[in-house]
Amino acid sequence: MKRILLFLGFCLILPFVAKSQLTKDYWLVGGTGSFFSYNDDFTTTGSPTVSGKLTEVNLSAHVGDFLWGKFAAGLRPGISSTKSRGLNSASAGTKNVTFFLGPFARYYLLNKEKQFNFLIDGVYQWGSHSNYGANGTFRNASIMAGPELFFNTTVGIEILMGYLYQNKTIKNDQPGFSSVRKGFYMSAGFQIHLTKN
């Protein structure tokens, strides 16, 4: 019991003594994940509306470099998997997989010696996806802001909120397909600040 209490005490004290590493001597490596479960009414020209339930899992990573001061930039790849039930004639449902990649940039606003910081993050990604056996294109753009709390000099956790725009299009299949999502978005993830030396 004493060991458990000591461990919990250490976990509570650690964030208050940690400082971030936000200089050009460090790499930024991290990732986020999100999960959605929602109902959708899908309509195509000349067809009745079909309702279905969708489950979506998104995983995104990034590798960046602090180019100067508290400004970091790099690449952010990701994968999104959506499983649907009821939107087509197959009762078992279908799976839609999207792969994407693009540049990101972020800037930390507060003093780099603090145990937490506030950041602004922007990204533009593009890629390909498959939907009901047809292939298409994907575009994703977001601007987000939020805090990052550092557990130690290397690892931090962030919670970001902001605006997201997504566009999925299929043109090589009749009657074609286009899906646009835009609005409020929230993500959570870990960041690792690695020294270059």
Short mmCIF file of C-alpha atoms in Angstrom, two decimals:
data_model
loop_
_atom_site.label_atom_id
_atom_site.label_comp_id
_atom_site.label_asym_id
_atom_site.label_seq_id
_atom_site.Cartn_x
_atom_site.Cartn_y
_atom_site.Cartn_z
CA MET A 1 0.00 0.00 0.00
CA LYS A 2 2.87 2.37 0.81
CA ARG A 3 4.38 1.79 -2.65
CA ILE A 4 1.10 2.66 -4.34
CA LEU A 5 0.78 5.88 -2.30
CA LEU A 6 4.41 6.83 -3.07
CA PHE A 7 3.86 6.19 -6.80
CA LEU A 8 0.66 8.28 -6.83
CA GLY A 9 2.41 11.07 -4.94
CA PHE A 10 5.30 11.02 -7.43
CA CYS A 11 2.84 11.21 -10.35
CA LEU A 12 1.11 14.21 -8.77
CA ILE A 13 4.35 16.08 -8.01
CA LEU A 14 6.14 15.32 -11.31
CA PRO A 15 4.16 17.74 -13.50
CA PHE A 16 4.92 20.60 -11.12
CA VAL A 17 8.70 20.22 -11.41
CA ALA A 18 8.95 19.45 -15.13
CA LYS A 19 9.93 22.02 -17.74
CA SER A 20 9.40 21.86 -21.48
CA GLN A 21 12.10 21.61 -24.15
CA LEU A 22 11.10 24.09 -26.87
CA THR A 23 14.32 25.02 -28.62
CA LYS A 24 15.98 24.34 -31.95
CA ASP A 25 18.08 21.60 -30.32
CA TYR A 26 15.03 19.29 -30.18
CA TRP A 27 12.88 17.12 -32.45
CA LEU A 28 9.14 16.92 -31.91
CA VAL A 29 7.57 13.45 -32.24
CA GLY A 30 4.00 12.69 -31.30
CA GLY A 31 0.61 11.31 -32.15
CA THR A 32 -3.11 11.67 -31.59
CA GLY A 33 -6.13 9.42 -31.81
CA SER A 34 -9.85 9.96 -32.05
CA PHE A 35 -13.01 7.84 -32.16
CA PHE A 36 -16.44 8.71 -33.58
CA SER A 37 -19.71 6.78 -33.58
CA TYR A 38 -22.59 8.44 -35.41
CA ASN A 39 -25.72 7.92 -37.53
CA ASP A 40 -25.82 9.11 -41.14
CA ASP A 41 -28.54 9.63 -43.75
CA PHE A 42 -26.95 8.99 -47.17
CA THR A 43 -28.60 10.19 -50.39
CA THR A 44 -27.61 9.90 -54.05
CA THR A 45 -29.43 11.36 -57.04
CA GLY A 46 -32.53 9.34 -57.95
CA SER A 47 -32.26 7.04 -54.92
CA PRO A 48 -34.11 7.03 -51.61
CA THR A 49 -32.34 8.12 -48.43
CA VAL A 50 -30.63 5.28 -46.58
CA SER A 51 -29.82 5.50 -42.88
CA GLY A 52 -26.92 3.76 -41.24
CA LYS A 53 -24.58 3.68 -38.27
CA LEU A 54 -20.89 4.51 -38.71
CA THR A 55 -17.89 3.96 -36.47
CA GLU A 56 -14.69 5.85 -37.27
CA VAL A 57 -11.19 5.54 -35.79
CA ASN A 58 -8.47 8.09 -36.68
CA LEU A 59 -4.76 7.76 -35.88
CA SER A 60 -2.27 10.48 -36.73
CA ALA A 61 1.44 10.87 -35.99
CA HIS A 62 3.92 13.63 -36.67
CA VAL A 63 7.65 14.23 -36.86
CA GLY A 64 8.89 17.81 -36.71
CA ASP A 65 11.83 20.02 -35.99
CA PHE A 66 12.06 23.21 -33.93
CA LEU A 67 13.30 25.46 -36.72
CA TRP A 68 13.74 28.52 -34.49
CA GLY A 69 12.61 29.55 -31.05
CA LYS A 70 9.29 27.95 -30.14
CA PHE A 71 8.25 27.31 -33.78
CA ALA A 72 8.16 23.71 -35.03
CA ALA A 73 7.23 22.28 -38.45
CA GLY A 74 7.26 18.87 -40.09
CA LEU A 75 5.15 16.10 -41.64
CA ARG A 76 1.99 14.50 -40.27
CA PRO A 77 0.87 11.14 -41.73
CA GLY A 78 -2.33 9.43 -40.69
CA ILE A 79 -4.87 6.69 -41.26
CA SER A 80 -8.62 6.71 -40.82
CA SER A 81 -10.88 3.65 -40.81
CA THR A 82 -14.66 3.91 -41.05
CA LYS A 83 -16.99 0.95 -40.68
CA SER A 84 -20.61 1.37 -41.75
CA ARG A 85 -23.72 -0.74 -41.27
CA GLY A 86 -26.97 -0.18 -43.13
CA LEU A 87 -25.77 2.22 -45.85
CA ASN A 88 -25.68 -0.42 -48.57
CA SER A 89 -27.34 -3.68 -49.49
CA ALA A 90 -24.71 -5.77 -47.72
CA SER A 91 -26.01 -6.36 -44.22
CA ALA A 92 -22.48 -6.98 -42.93
CA GLY A 93 -21.55 -3.40 -43.82
CA THR A 94 -18.42 -2.02 -45.46
CA LYS A 95 -15.07 -0.60 -44.44
CA ASN A 96 -13.59 2.64 -45.76
CA VAL A 97 -9.83 3.21 -45.25
CA THR A 98 -8.13 6.58 -45.82
CA PHE A 99 -4.37 7.26 -45.87
CA PHE A 100 -3.13 10.85 -45.77
CA LEU A 101 0.03 12.95 -45.39
CA GLY A 102 0.83 16.64 -45.18
CA PRO A 103 2.81 19.45 -43.56
CA PHE A 104 2.07 20.88 -40.13
CA ALA A 105 3.33 23.86 -38.17
CA ARG A 106 2.91 24.84 -34.54
CA TYR A 107 3.95 27.67 -32.28
CA TYR A 108 4.18 27.64 -28.48
CA LEU A 109 3.00 30.93 -26.97
CA LEU A 110 4.29 30.90 -23.38
CA ASN A 111 7.74 30.97 -21.84
CA LYS A 112 9.58 27.72 -22.61
CA GLU A 113 10.61 27.30 -18.95
CA LYS A 114 7.04 26.63 -17.81
CA GLN A 115 5.65 23.18 -16.91
CA PHE A 116 2.79 23.78 -19.35
CA ASN A 117 2.40 25.78 -22.52
CA PHE A 118 -0.30 26.97 -24.88
CA LEU A 119 0.12 26.25 -28.60
CA ILE A 120 -1.42 26.92 -32.01
CA ASP A 121 -1.28 24.06 -34.55
CA GLY A 122 -2.17 24.08 -38.26
CA VAL A 123 -2.10 21.24 -40.80
CA TYR A 124 -3.04 20.52 -44.43
CA GLN A 125 -3.15 16.86 -45.54
CA TRP A 126 -4.14 15.03 -48.68
CA GLY A 127 -4.33 11.38 -49.64
CA SER A 128 -6.44 8.56 -51.03
CA HIS A 129 -9.29 6.45 -49.76
CA SER A 130 -11.47 3.54 -50.83
CA ASN A 131 -15.25 3.48 -50.55
CA TYR A 132 -17.46 0.55 -51.59
CA GLY A 133 -14.67 -0.75 -53.82
CA ALA A 134 -14.02 2.60 -55.57
CA ASN A 135 -10.98 4.83 -54.99
CA GLY A 136 -11.00 8.56 -54.35
CA THR A 137 -9.17 11.58 -52.99
CA PHE A 138 -9.05 13.07 -49.51
CA ARG A 139 -8.25 16.59 -48.22
CA ASN A 140 -8.01 17.64 -44.59
CA ALA A 141 -7.21 21.04 -43.06
CA SER A 142 -7.41 22.22 -39.46
CA ILE A 143 -6.36 25.04 -37.19
CA MET A 144 -6.35 24.20 -33.49
CA ALA A 145 -5.16 25.57 -30.16
CA GLY A 146 -4.84 24.31 -26.62
CA PRO A 147 -2.58 23.46 -23.69
CA GLU A 148 0.28 20.97 -23.44
CA LEU A 149 1.20 19.74 -19.95
CA PHE A 150 4.72 18.35 -19.52
CA PHE A 151 5.21 15.28 -17.31
CA ASN A 152 9.00 15.69 -17.53
CA THR A 153 11.53 17.35 -19.85
CA THR A 154 10.69 14.89 -22.64
CA VAL A 155 6.98 13.92 -22.60
CA GLY A 156 3.85 16.05 -22.64
CA ILE A 157 0.14 15.53 -23.18
CA GLU A 158 -1.96 17.98 -25.21
CA ILE A 159 -5.66 18.67 -25.66
CA LEU A 160 -6.46 20.79 -28.72
CA MET A 161 -9.70 22.32 -29.97
CA GLY A 162 -10.45 24.18 -33.17
CA TYR A 163 -11.87 24.06 -36.69
CA LEU A 164 -11.64 21.05 -39.05
CA TYR A 165 -12.45 20.78 -42.77
CA GLN A 166 -12.52 17.37 -44.54
CA ASN A 167 -13.43 16.51 -48.12
CA LYS A 168 -13.68 12.96 -49.53
CA THR A 169 -14.46 12.58 -53.24
CA ILE A 170 -14.89 9.65 -55.62
CA LYS A 171 -15.05 10.50 -59.34
CA ASN A 172 -14.27 7.20 -61.10
CA ASP A 173 -17.50 5.53 -59.99
CA GLN A 174 -21.06 6.38 -61.04
CA PRO A 175 -22.93 8.34 -59.82
CA GLY A 176 -19.90 9.69 -57.95
CA PHE A 177 -19.55 10.58 -54.33
CA SER A 178 -18.59 13.61 -52.28
CA SER A 179 -18.57 14.02 -48.51
CA VAL A 180 -17.70 17.27 -46.71
CA ARG A 181 -17.29 17.68 -42.97
CA LYS A 182 -16.54 20.97 -41.28
CA GLY A 183 -16.87 22.40 -37.83
CA PHE A 184 -15.66 22.09 -34.25
CA TYR A 185 -13.02 19.43 -33.57
CA MET A 186 -11.14 18.20 -30.52
CA SER A 187 -8.10 15.93 -30.24
CA ALA A 188 -5.82 14.59 -27.53
CA GLY A 189 -2.34 13.15 -27.84
CA PHE A 190 1.20 12.75 -26.52
CA GLN A 191 4.28 14.70 -27.59
CA ILE A 192 7.88 13.60 -27.17
CA HIS A 193 10.66 16.20 -27.29
CA LEU A 194 13.90 14.46 -28.33
CA THR A 195 17.34 16.02 -28.26
CA LYS A 196 19.25 16.11 -31.55
CA ASN A 197 22.60 15.30 -29.93
#
